[in-house]
mmCIF file of C-alpha atoms in Angstrom:
data_model
loop_
_atom_site.group_PDB
_atom_site.id
_atom_site.type_symbol
_atom_site.label_atom_id
_atom_site.label_comp_id
_atom_site.label_asym_id
_atom_site.label_seq_id
_atom_site.Cartn_x
_atom_site.Cartn_y
_atom_site.Cartn_z
ATOM 1 C CA MET A 79 29.952 9.110 -26.558
ATOM 2 C CA THR A 80 28.404 5.305 -26.531
ATOM 3 C CA GLU A 81 25.619 5.496 -24.425
ATOM 4 C CA LYS A 82 25.525 2.812 -21.403
ATOM 5 C CA PRO A 83 23.032 0.168 -22.471
ATOM 6 C CA GLN A 84 20.027 -0.273 -19.787
ATOM 7 C CA SER A 85 20.134 -2.965 -17.839
ATOM 8 C CA PRO A 86 16.674 -5.562 -17.864
ATOM 9 C CA SER A 87 15.495 -3.773 -14.853
ATOM 10 C CA GLU A 88 16.466 -0.349 -15.864
ATOM 11 C CA LYS A 89 14.300 -0.673 -19.386
ATOM 12 C CA ILE A 90 11.119 -2.405 -17.458
ATOM 13 C CA LEU A 91 10.992 0.595 -15.055
ATOM 14 C CA ALA A 92 11.023 3.034 -17.667
ATOM 15 C CA SER A 93 8.347 1.150 -19.413
ATOM 16 C CA ARG A 94 6.546 1.804 -16.377
ATOM 17 C CA ARG A 95 7.100 5.440 -16.470
ATOM 18 C CA ALA A 96 6.080 5.815 -19.734
ATOM 19 C CA PHE A 97 3.017 4.243 -19.392
ATOM 20 C CA MET A 98 2.069 6.738 -16.328
ATOM 21 C CA GLN A 99 2.888 9.427 -18.983
ATOM 22 C CA LYS A 100 0.260 7.996 -21.508
ATOM 23 C CA ALA A 101 -2.514 6.892 -18.845
ATOM 24 C CA GLY A 102 -2.780 10.776 -17.693
ATOM 25 C CA LEU A 103 -1.045 10.615 -14.417
ATOM 26 C CA GLY A 104 2.578 11.459 -15.187
ATOM 27 C CA GLY A 105 2.174 15.516 -15.185
ATOM 28 C CA VAL A 106 -0.580 18.127 -14.620
ATOM 29 C CA ALA A 107 -0.927 19.187 -17.958
ATOM 30 C CA LEU A 108 -2.315 15.714 -18.732
ATOM 31 C CA GLY A 109 -4.142 15.334 -15.361
ATOM 32 C CA ALA A 110 -5.690 19.121 -16.568
ATOM 33 C CA SER A 111 -7.160 18.501 -19.842
ATOM 34 C CA THR A 112 -8.511 14.945 -18.520
ATOM 35 C CA LEU A 113 -10.381 16.774 -15.812
ATOM 36 C CA ALA A 114 -10.069 20.635 -15.673
ATOM 37 C CA ALA A 115 -13.712 22.406 -15.424
ATOM 38 C CA PRO A 116 -14.293 25.931 -17.246
ATOM 39 C CA ALA A 117 -12.097 28.767 -15.652
ATOM 40 C CA ILE A 118 -14.434 30.616 -12.961
ATOM 41 C CA VAL A 119 -12.852 33.702 -11.633
ATOM 42 C CA LYS A 120 -12.826 33.423 -7.802
ATOM 43 C CA ALA A 121 -12.662 36.362 -5.267
ATOM 44 C CA GLN A 122 -11.721 34.455 -2.782
ATOM 45 C CA ALA A 123 -8.589 32.764 -1.158
ATOM 46 C CA PRO A 124 -8.357 28.666 -2.101
ATOM 47 C CA ILE A 125 -8.930 26.149 0.030
ATOM 48 C CA LYS A 126 -5.432 24.832 1.577
ATOM 49 C CA TRP A 127 -4.601 21.354 2.469
ATOM 50 C CA ARG A 128 -2.026 19.600 3.838
ATOM 51 C CA LEU A 129 -1.923 15.891 3.139
ATOM 52 C CA GLN A 130 1.070 13.192 4.027
ATOM 53 C CA THR A 131 1.278 9.897 2.457
ATOM 54 C CA TYR A 132 3.042 7.001 4.474
ATOM 55 C CA SER A 133 5.509 6.403 1.629
ATOM 56 C CA GLY A 134 8.795 8.013 0.915
ATOM 57 C CA ALA A 135 9.442 10.277 -2.150
ATOM 58 C CA PRO A 136 10.693 7.838 -4.469
ATOM 59 C CA LEU A 137 7.901 5.339 -4.297
ATOM 60 C CA GLY A 138 5.439 8.023 -3.285
ATOM 61 C CA ALA A 139 5.990 9.845 -7.148
ATOM 62 C CA HIS A 140 4.150 6.943 -7.983
ATOM 63 C CA VAL A 141 1.046 5.842 -5.266
ATOM 64 C CA ILE A 142 -0.016 9.419 -4.498
ATOM 65 C CA LYS A 143 2.168 12.912 -6.530
ATOM 66 C CA PRO A 144 0.232 12.423 -10.287
ATOM 67 C CA GLN A 145 -3.088 12.365 -8.361
ATOM 68 C CA ILE A 146 -2.333 15.310 -6.538
ATOM 69 C CA GLU A 147 -1.369 16.995 -9.438
ATOM 70 C CA ALA A 148 -3.885 15.998 -11.424
ATOM 71 C CA PHE A 149 -6.229 17.170 -8.675
ATOM 72 C CA ASN A 150 -4.312 20.645 -8.141
ATOM 73 C CA ALA A 151 -4.545 21.267 -11.584
ATOM 74 C CA ALA A 152 -8.291 20.424 -12.623
ATOM 75 C CA ALA A 153 -9.137 22.416 -9.083
ATOM 76 C CA ASN A 154 -8.751 25.580 -11.297
ATOM 77 C CA GLY A 155 -7.208 27.321 -8.298
ATOM 78 C CA GLU A 156 -10.481 27.124 -5.933
ATOM 79 C CA MET A 157 -8.361 24.371 -4.035
ATOM 80 C CA GLU A 158 -4.754 23.364 -3.466
ATOM 81 C CA ILE A 159 -3.056 20.547 -1.506
ATOM 82 C CA GLU A 160 0.307 20.533 -0.113
ATOM 83 C CA LEU A 161 1.668 16.742 -0.433
ATOM 84 C CA TYR A 162 4.311 15.577 1.688
ATOM 85 C CA TYR A 163 6.140 12.434 2.233
ATOM 86 C CA ALA A 164 7.061 9.761 5.255
ATOM 87 C CA ASP A 165 7.897 11.462 8.180
ATOM 88 C CA GLN A 166 8.130 14.681 6.774
ATOM 89 C CA LEU A 167 5.735 16.854 8.760
ATOM 90 C CA VAL A 168 4.848 14.047 11.616
ATOM 91 C CA PRO A 169 6.277 10.346 11.858
ATOM 92 C CA THR A 170 4.265 7.924 10.266
ATOM 93 C CA ALA A 171 2.929 6.500 13.829
ATOM 94 C CA GLU A 172 1.413 9.638 14.897
ATOM 95 C CA LEU A 173 -0.284 10.772 11.521
ATOM 96 C CA PHE A 174 -3.742 9.492 12.502
ATOM 97 C CA ARG A 175 -3.484 11.893 15.609
ATOM 98 C CA ALA A 176 -2.195 14.668 13.466
ATOM 99 C CA MET A 177 -5.093 14.409 10.851
ATOM 100 C CA GLN A 178 -7.849 14.151 13.784
ATOM 101 C CA ASN A 179 -6.487 17.068 15.568
ATOM 102 C CA GLY A 180 -6.103 19.419 12.479
ATOM 103 C CA THR A 181 -2.170 19.623 12.213
ATOM 104 C CA ILE A 182 -2.982 18.108 8.660
ATOM 105 C CA ASP A 183 -5.775 17.538 6.753
ATOM 106 C CA ALA A 184 -6.047 14.387 4.725
ATOM 107 C CA VAL A 185 -3.502 10.896 4.905
ATOM 108 C CA GLN A 186 -2.815 8.275 2.752
ATOM 109 C CA SER A 187 -2.016 5.266 4.723
ATOM 110 C CA ASP A 188 -2.767 1.695 5.345
ATOM 111 C CA ASP A 189 -4.907 1.654 9.034
ATOM 112 C CA ALA A 190 -2.519 -0.303 10.789
ATOM 113 C CA THR A 191 0.668 1.828 9.767
ATOM 114 C CA MET A 192 -0.595 4.913 11.339
ATOM 115 C CA ALA A 193 -2.174 3.326 14.563
ATOM 116 C CA SER A 194 -5.886 4.090 13.534
ATOM 117 C CA PRO A 195 -7.614 3.560 16.930
ATOM 118 C CA VAL A 196 -10.016 0.803 15.284
ATOM 119 C CA ASP A 197 -10.430 -2.440 15.920
ATOM 120 C CA ILE A 198 -10.208 -3.340 11.548
ATOM 121 C CA SER A 199 -7.204 -1.490 11.666
ATOM 122 C CA VAL A 200 -5.482 -5.027 11.810
ATOM 123 C CA PHE A 201 -6.424 -5.705 8.607
ATOM 124 C CA GLY A 202 -4.999 -2.209 6.626
ATOM 125 C CA GLY A 203 -1.628 -3.103 5.292
ATOM 126 C CA TYR A 204 -0.594 -6.759 5.158
ATOM 127 C CA PHE A 205 -2.929 -9.420 6.845
ATOM 128 C CA PRO A 206 -1.701 -12.374 5.962
ATOM 129 C CA PHE A 207 -3.046 -14.622 2.731
ATOM 130 C CA ALA A 208 -6.399 -12.185 2.802
ATOM 131 C CA THR A 209 -6.207 -11.686 -1.073
ATOM 132 C CA ARG A 210 -4.155 -13.072 -3.634
ATOM 133 C CA TYR A 211 -4.198 -10.780 -6.209
ATOM 134 C CA SER A 212 -4.826 -6.986 -6.584
ATOM 135 C CA LEU A 213 -8.304 -6.781 -7.876
ATOM 136 C CA ASP A 214 -9.928 -8.820 -4.187
ATOM 137 C CA VAL A 215 -9.100 -5.564 -2.501
ATOM 138 C CA ALA A 216 -11.656 -3.450 -4.537
ATOM 139 C CA SER A 217 -14.062 -6.175 -5.546
ATOM 140 C CA MET A 218 -14.368 -7.123 -1.726
ATOM 141 C CA PHE A 219 -15.026 -3.468 -1.106
ATOM 142 C CA MET A 220 -17.538 -3.068 -3.477
ATOM 143 C CA TYR A 221 -19.136 -6.706 -3.542
ATOM 144 C CA TYR A 222 -19.085 -8.326 0.083
ATOM 145 C CA GLY A 223 -19.413 -5.116 2.097
ATOM 146 C CA LEU A 224 -16.042 -3.738 3.337
ATOM 147 C CA ASP A 225 -16.918 -0.252 2.417
ATOM 148 C CA LYS A 226 -19.678 -0.455 4.794
ATOM 149 C CA ILE A 227 -17.582 -1.544 8.114
ATOM 150 C CA TRP A 228 -14.809 0.639 7.449
ATOM 151 C CA ALA A 229 -17.297 3.668 6.779
ATOM 152 C CA GLU A 230 -18.910 2.362 10.119
ATOM 153 C CA ALA A 231 -15.579 1.959 12.022
ATOM 154 C CA TYR A 232 -14.392 5.510 11.082
ATOM 155 C CA GLY A 233 -17.275 6.713 11.506
ATOM 156 C CA GLU A 234 -17.234 5.961 15.718
ATOM 157 C CA VAL A 235 -14.135 7.758 15.433
ATOM 158 C CA ASP A 236 -14.153 11.901 15.796
ATOM 159 C CA ASN A 237 -13.339 14.428 13.163
ATOM 160 C CA VAL A 238 -11.992 11.327 10.911
ATOM 161 C CA THR A 239 -14.017 10.879 7.467
ATOM 162 C CA TRP A 240 -12.582 7.372 5.795
ATOM 163 C CA LEU A 241 -12.679 7.785 2.242
ATOM 164 C CA SER A 242 -11.471 4.997 -0.041
ATOM 165 C CA THR A 243 -9.735 1.703 -0.140
ATOM 166 C CA GLY A 244 -7.699 0.506 -2.702
ATOM 167 C CA ALA A 245 -4.672 -2.001 -3.630
ATOM 168 C CA TRP A 246 -0.878 -1.793 -3.272
ATOM 169 C CA ASP A 247 1.796 -4.623 -4.376
ATOM 170 C CA PRO A 248 1.464 -8.231 -2.649
ATOM 171 C CA LEU A 249 4.443 -8.427 0.189
ATOM 172 C CA HIS A 250 7.422 -10.570 -0.057
ATOM 173 C CA ILE A 251 10.796 -10.591 1.905
ATOM 174 C CA PHE A 252 13.905 -9.340 0.695
ATOM 175 C CA THR A 253 17.442 -10.164 2.288
ATOM 176 C CA VAL A 254 20.831 -8.327 2.444
ATOM 177 C CA ASN A 255 23.252 -10.933 3.000
ATOM 178 C CA GLU A 256 21.210 -14.500 4.021
ATOM 179 C CA PRO A 257 18.857 -15.582 2.101
ATOM 180 C CA ILE A 258 15.811 -17.509 3.214
ATOM 181 C CA ARG A 259 14.892 -21.104 1.524
ATOM 182 C CA SER A 260 13.350 -22.581 4.711
ATOM 183 C CA LEU A 261 11.072 -21.025 7.475
ATOM 184 C CA ALA A 262 14.086 -22.173 9.663
ATOM 185 C CA ASP A 263 16.060 -18.961 7.958
ATOM 186 C CA MET A 264 14.007 -16.886 8.947
ATOM 187 C CA ARG A 265 14.951 -16.764 12.652
ATOM 188 C CA GLY A 266 16.685 -13.990 13.794
ATOM 189 C CA LYS A 267 16.780 -12.059 10.993
ATOM 190 C CA ARG A 268 15.790 -8.132 11.393
ATOM 191 C CA VAL A 269 13.357 -6.533 8.706
ATOM 192 C CA PHE A 270 11.572 -3.307 8.460
ATOM 193 C CA GLY A 271 7.725 -4.274 8.371
ATOM 194 C CA VAL A 272 4.477 -3.306 8.227
ATOM 195 C CA PRO A 273 2.425 -4.399 12.040
ATOM 196 C CA THR A 274 0.278 -6.990 10.973
ATOM 197 C CA ALA A 275 2.192 -9.199 8.725
ATOM 198 C CA GLY A 276 5.389 -8.406 11.254
ATOM 199 C CA ARG A 277 3.055 -9.764 13.990
ATOM 200 C CA PHE A 278 2.162 -13.143 12.142
ATOM 201 C CA LEU A 279 6.118 -13.544 10.758
ATOM 202 C CA ALA A 280 7.464 -13.326 14.189
ATOM 203 C CA ARG A 281 5.940 -16.865 15.347
ATOM 204 C CA TYR A 282 8.420 -18.288 12.560
ATOM 205 C CA GLY A 283 11.617 -15.739 14.639
ATOM 206 C CA LEU A 284 11.469 -12.639 12.104
ATOM 207 C CA ILE A 285 11.942 -9.429 14.363
ATOM 208 C CA PRO A 286 9.854 -6.466 12.866
ATOM 209 C CA VAL A 287 12.156 -3.698 13.170
ATOM 210 C CA THR A 288 10.368 0.334 12.980
ATOM 211 C CA VAL A 289 13.159 2.998 11.207
ATOM 212 C CA PRO A 290 11.897 6.071 9.435
ATOM 213 C CA TRP A 291 11.130 5.111 5.929
ATOM 214 C CA ASP A 292 14.062 7.054 4.768
ATOM 215 C CA ASP A 293 16.614 5.158 7.243
ATOM 216 C CA VAL A 294 15.901 1.503 5.812
ATOM 217 C CA GLU A 295 18.488 1.344 2.875
ATOM 218 C CA VAL A 296 21.258 2.642 5.619
ATOM 219 C CA ALA A 297 19.911 0.585 7.955
ATOM 220 C CA MET A 298 20.593 -2.163 5.502
ATOM 221 C CA ARG A 299 23.899 -1.376 4.167
ATOM 222 C CA THR A 300 25.177 -0.719 8.076
ATOM 223 C CA GLY A 301 23.544 -4.062 9.174
ATOM 224 C CA GLU A 302 21.634 -2.785 11.777
ATOM 225 C CA LEU A 303 18.242 -4.547 9.695
ATOM 226 C CA ASP A 304 18.585 -7.795 7.810
ATOM 227 C CA GLY A 305 16.811 -6.810 4.893
ATOM 228 C CA VAL A 306 12.476 -5.622 4.556
ATOM 229 C CA ALA A 307 9.062 -7.362 4.633
ATOM 230 C CA TRP A 308 7.317 -4.362 3.506
ATOM 231 C CA CYS A 309 6.779 -4.690 -0.073
ATOM 232 C CA GLY A 310 6.827 -5.961 -3.645
ATOM 233 C CA PHE A 311 9.117 -6.433 -6.090
ATOM 234 C CA THR A 312 7.987 -2.878 -7.683
ATOM 235 C CA GLU A 313 8.581 -0.865 -4.795
ATOM 236 C CA ALA A 314 12.206 -2.856 -3.850
ATOM 237 C CA TYR A 315 13.523 -1.747 -7.709
ATOM 238 C CA GLU A 316 11.466 1.540 -7.328
ATOM 239 C CA VAL A 317 13.420 2.705 -4.244
ATOM 240 C CA GLY A 318 16.509 1.616 -4.475
ATOM 241 C CA TRP A 319 16.437 -1.618 -2.262
ATOM 242 C CA ALA A 320 17.122 -4.009 -4.543
ATOM 243 C CA ASP A 321 20.476 -2.652 -5.133
ATOM 244 C CA VAL A 322 21.081 -3.584 -1.874
ATOM 245 C CA CYS A 323 19.395 -6.858 -0.745
ATOM 246 C CA ASN A 324 21.209 -9.975 -2.755
ATOM 247 C CA TYR A 325 18.048 -12.280 -2.228
ATOM 248 C CA ALA A 326 14.449 -12.336 -2.828
ATOM 249 C CA LEU A 327 12.043 -14.932 -1.486
ATOM 250 C CA THR A 328 8.938 -15.470 -4.106
ATOM 251 C CA ASN A 329 6.387 -17.286 -1.213
ATOM 252 C CA SER A 330 4.087 -14.659 -0.907
ATOM 253 C CA ILE A 331 2.452 -13.522 2.505
ATOM 254 C CA THR A 332 -0.176 -11.674 0.819
ATOM 255 C CA GLY A 333 -1.471 -10.186 -2.807
ATOM 256 C CA ALA A 334 -1.924 -7.252 -1.623
ATOM 257 C CA TRP A 335 -2.038 -4.230 0.653
ATOM 258 C CA PHE A 336 -4.830 -2.163 1.945
ATOM 259 C CA GLY A 337 -4.144 1.246 1.769
ATOM 260 C CA SER A 338 -6.755 4.388 2.473
ATOM 261 C CA TYR A 339 -7.213 7.633 2.084
ATOM 262 C CA PHE A 340 -8.621 9.679 5.570
ATOM 263 C CA ALA A 341 -9.291 13.301 5.679
ATOM 264 C CA ASN A 342 -10.050 15.595 8.767
ATOM 265 C CA THR A 343 -13.662 15.781 8.913
ATOM 266 C CA GLU A 344 -13.268 19.307 9.254
ATOM 267 C CA SER A 345 -11.716 20.354 6.687
ATOM 268 C CA TRP A 346 -13.531 18.009 4.401
ATOM 269 C CA ASN A 347 -16.905 19.452 5.067
ATOM 270 C CA LYS A 348 -15.228 22.459 4.114
ATOM 271 C CA VAL A 349 -14.926 21.574 0.889
ATOM 272 C CA PRO A 350 -17.689 21.911 -1.743
ATOM 273 C CA PRO A 351 -19.095 19.002 -3.037
ATOM 274 C CA HIS A 352 -17.804 19.348 -6.433
ATOM 275 C CA LEU A 353 -14.187 19.562 -5.000
ATOM 276 C CA GLN A 354 -15.318 16.603 -2.734
ATOM 277 C CA GLN A 355 -16.054 14.664 -6.020
ATOM 278 C CA LEU A 356 -13.194 16.146 -7.990
ATOM 279 C CA PHE A 357 -10.423 14.835 -5.047
ATOM 280 C CA LYS A 358 -12.640 11.206 -4.964
ATOM 281 C CA SER A 359 -12.140 10.823 -8.868
ATOM 282 C CA THR A 360 -8.934 11.381 -8.452
ATOM 283 C CA ILE A 361 -8.226 8.447 -6.313
ATOM 284 C CA ASP A 362 -10.001 6.305 -8.345
ATOM 285 C CA GLN A 363 -7.791 7.399 -10.992
ATOM 286 C CA SER A 364 -4.885 6.700 -8.614
ATOM 287 C CA HIS A 365 -6.455 3.159 -8.096
ATOM 288 C CA TYR A 366 -6.618 2.348 -11.500
ATOM 289 C CA TYR A 367 -3.169 3.297 -12.586
ATOM 290 C CA ARG A 368 -1.310 1.843 -8.945
ATOM 291 C CA ASN A 369 -2.948 -1.591 -10.015
ATOM 292 C CA VAL A 370 -1.785 -1.431 -13.539
ATOM 293 C CA TRP A 371 2.001 -0.267 -12.358
ATOM 294 C CA TYR A 372 2.518 -3.153 -9.837
ATOM 295 C CA TRP A 373 0.570 -5.594 -11.516
ATOM 296 C CA GLY A 374 2.929 -5.593 -14.599
ATOM 297 C CA GLY A 375 5.588 -4.700 -12.657
ATOM 298 C CA GLU A 376 6.145 -7.496 -10.028
ATOM 299 C CA ALA A 377 5.408 -10.154 -13.009
ATOM 300 C CA LYS A 378 8.368 -8.185 -15.141
ATOM 301 C CA LEU A 379 10.591 -7.760 -12.298
ATOM 302 C CA ARG A 380 10.372 -11.062 -11.093
ATOM 303 C CA VAL A 381 11.423 -13.023 -14.250
ATOM 304 C CA GLU A 382 13.360 -10.540 -15.934
ATOM 305 C CA GLY A 383 15.335 -7.967 -12.684
ATOM 306 C CA GLU A 384 18.859 -8.853 -12.576
ATOM 307 C CA LYS A 385 19.138 -7.621 -9.230
ATOM 308 C CA MET A 386 18.412 -10.272 -6.510
ATOM 309 C CA GLU A 387 18.736 -14.023 -6.733
ATOM 310 C CA LEU A 388 15.738 -15.731 -6.060
ATOM 311 C CA THR A 389 14.748 -18.309 -3.551
ATOM 312 C CA GLN A 390 11.683 -20.205 -2.403
ATOM 313 C CA ILE A 391 10.544 -21.893 0.758
ATOM 314 C CA PRO A 392 9.773 -25.979 0.001
ATOM 315 C CA THR A 393 5.933 -26.477 -0.950
ATOM 316 C CA GLU A 394 5.280 -29.192 2.074
ATOM 317 C CA GLU A 395 6.594 -26.307 4.589
ATOM 318 C CA TRP A 396 4.955 -22.958 3.059
ATOM 319 C CA ASN A 397 2.064 -25.149 3.376
ATOM 320 C CA GLN A 398 2.059 -25.112 6.678
ATOM 321 C CA VAL A 399 2.702 -21.014 7.060
ATOM 322 C CA VAL A 400 -1.066 -21.446 5.386
ATOM 323 C CA LYS A 401 -2.232 -23.504 7.659
ATOM 324 C CA ASP A 402 -0.930 -21.698 10.967
ATOM 325 C CA ALA A 403 -3.101 -18.083 9.087
ATOM 326 C CA GLU A 404 -6.501 -19.775 9.754
ATOM 327 C CA GLY A 405 -5.465 -19.734 13.330
ATOM 328 C CA PHE A 406 -4.578 -16.418 13.175
ATOM 329 C CA TRP A 407 -7.322 -15.640 11.074
ATOM 330 C CA ASP A 408 -9.141 -17.048 13.625
ATOM 331 C CA GLU A 409 -7.345 -15.246 16.397
ATOM 332 C CA ILE A 410 -8.138 -11.766 14.991
ATOM 333 C CA ALA A 411 -11.817 -12.765 14.305
ATOM 334 C CA GLY A 412 -12.274 -12.806 18.501
ATOM 335 C CA GLN A 413 -11.607 -9.471 19.116
ATOM 336 C CA SER A 414 -14.209 -8.080 18.069
ATOM 337 C CA GLU A 415 -17.993 -8.796 16.824
ATOM 338 C CA ARG A 416 -16.758 -6.243 13.597
ATOM 339 C CA CYS A 417 -13.227 -8.260 12.945
ATOM 340 C CA ALA A 418 -15.495 -11.211 12.936
ATOM 341 C CA LYS A 419 -17.416 -9.839 10.562
ATOM 342 C CA VAL A 420 -14.198 -8.662 8.486
ATOM 343 C CA VAL A 421 -12.848 -12.387 8.822
ATOM 344 C CA GLU A 422 -16.197 -13.987 7.495
ATOM 345 C CA ILE A 423 -15.886 -12.245 4.618
ATOM 346 C CA PHE A 424 -12.542 -12.925 3.541
ATOM 347 C CA LYS A 425 -13.478 -16.687 4.183
ATOM 348 C CA GLN A 426 -16.424 -15.891 1.528
ATOM 349 C CA TYR A 427 -14.821 -14.246 -1.163
ATOM 350 C CA ALA A 428 -11.919 -16.592 -0.835
ATOM 351 C CA ALA A 429 -15.120 -19.793 -1.496
ATOM 352 C CA VAL A 430 -15.954 -17.566 -4.044
ATOM 353 C CA GLN A 431 -13.139 -17.309 -6.157
ATOM 354 C CA GLU A 432 -12.434 -21.245 -5.554
ATOM 355 C CA ALA A 433 -15.702 -22.201 -6.890
ATOM 356 C CA ALA A 434 -15.172 -19.546 -9.757
ATOM 357 C CA GLY A 435 -12.249 -21.365 -10.917
ATOM 358 C CA TYR A 436 -9.430 -20.129 -13.373
ATOM 359 C CA PRO A 437 -8.960 -17.416 -13.710
ATOM 360 C CA TYR A 438 -9.965 -16.177 -10.517
ATOM 361 C CA ARG A 439 -7.966 -19.551 -8.596
#
């Protein structure tokens, strides 16, 4: 029997999954060979954790499952983390409280989506035009002090420890039946989206709608949603939304999502130092894989993906959106002294990138 030839997008997805295997992130065996410690017989029972991610299972297979599998293999029986996907144990909006009270031990999410009760939560997820590239996130945490600000903010919250922040994909808008070719075309469109970007885009008439992650595709098929403003091309193809949406807006609201790992402090303090370090190391490993998976996939799927028609808002109109974002930044900066520090870092970083020129800007 003749095999059906792969479509362009299927070839791209297959090649990126192969990369995950080569990078040592696609299976327990590879993760174990990279990180395994010498075998030690332990009399006590292993430490058990439950971790829930913001993402559904298809996306979670890339953004967290390989990391958890690698950690469990390398922990050598001393600790085991059970992974749960979006809404499986608690609704996503209740993730923070569930972690704080010990219902779950750890979380992977952005601050805003899980309703963190800190002033800087507004910057989690997609903050309009704060980044252009995924490496912008890591650079601002490493060189500009965002790490200290995040640690300070969560240090004021009982029983929650912030561990690490990394970058995900850029934010695009994908629609089912009606293309967006101007700002006016946004008006009245109901989209599944992240909080801060939705708040900003609402000024152009876009209507952010919250539904469980697993219900998004059905909601688009039934007409409850007109599209998504949640992710980039990589996720749209990987989770099947590109099979429902016919149009993709190439204007990006921001270049990368801010996503973090958090732990219940009591649970974290019960983990011995060597396993704490192992968990942090596998987080870094996950950040690395995710950066490459998204960066390469975004470009190839935008150019070679065949499932959605690309549209664009004219430059003169889009320049107004960029200008409006400056006022939005100032609005958020006025919410607290710490928010003002974050916005100032965004401005400083952007100025340095512009001054550095190619390949930074």
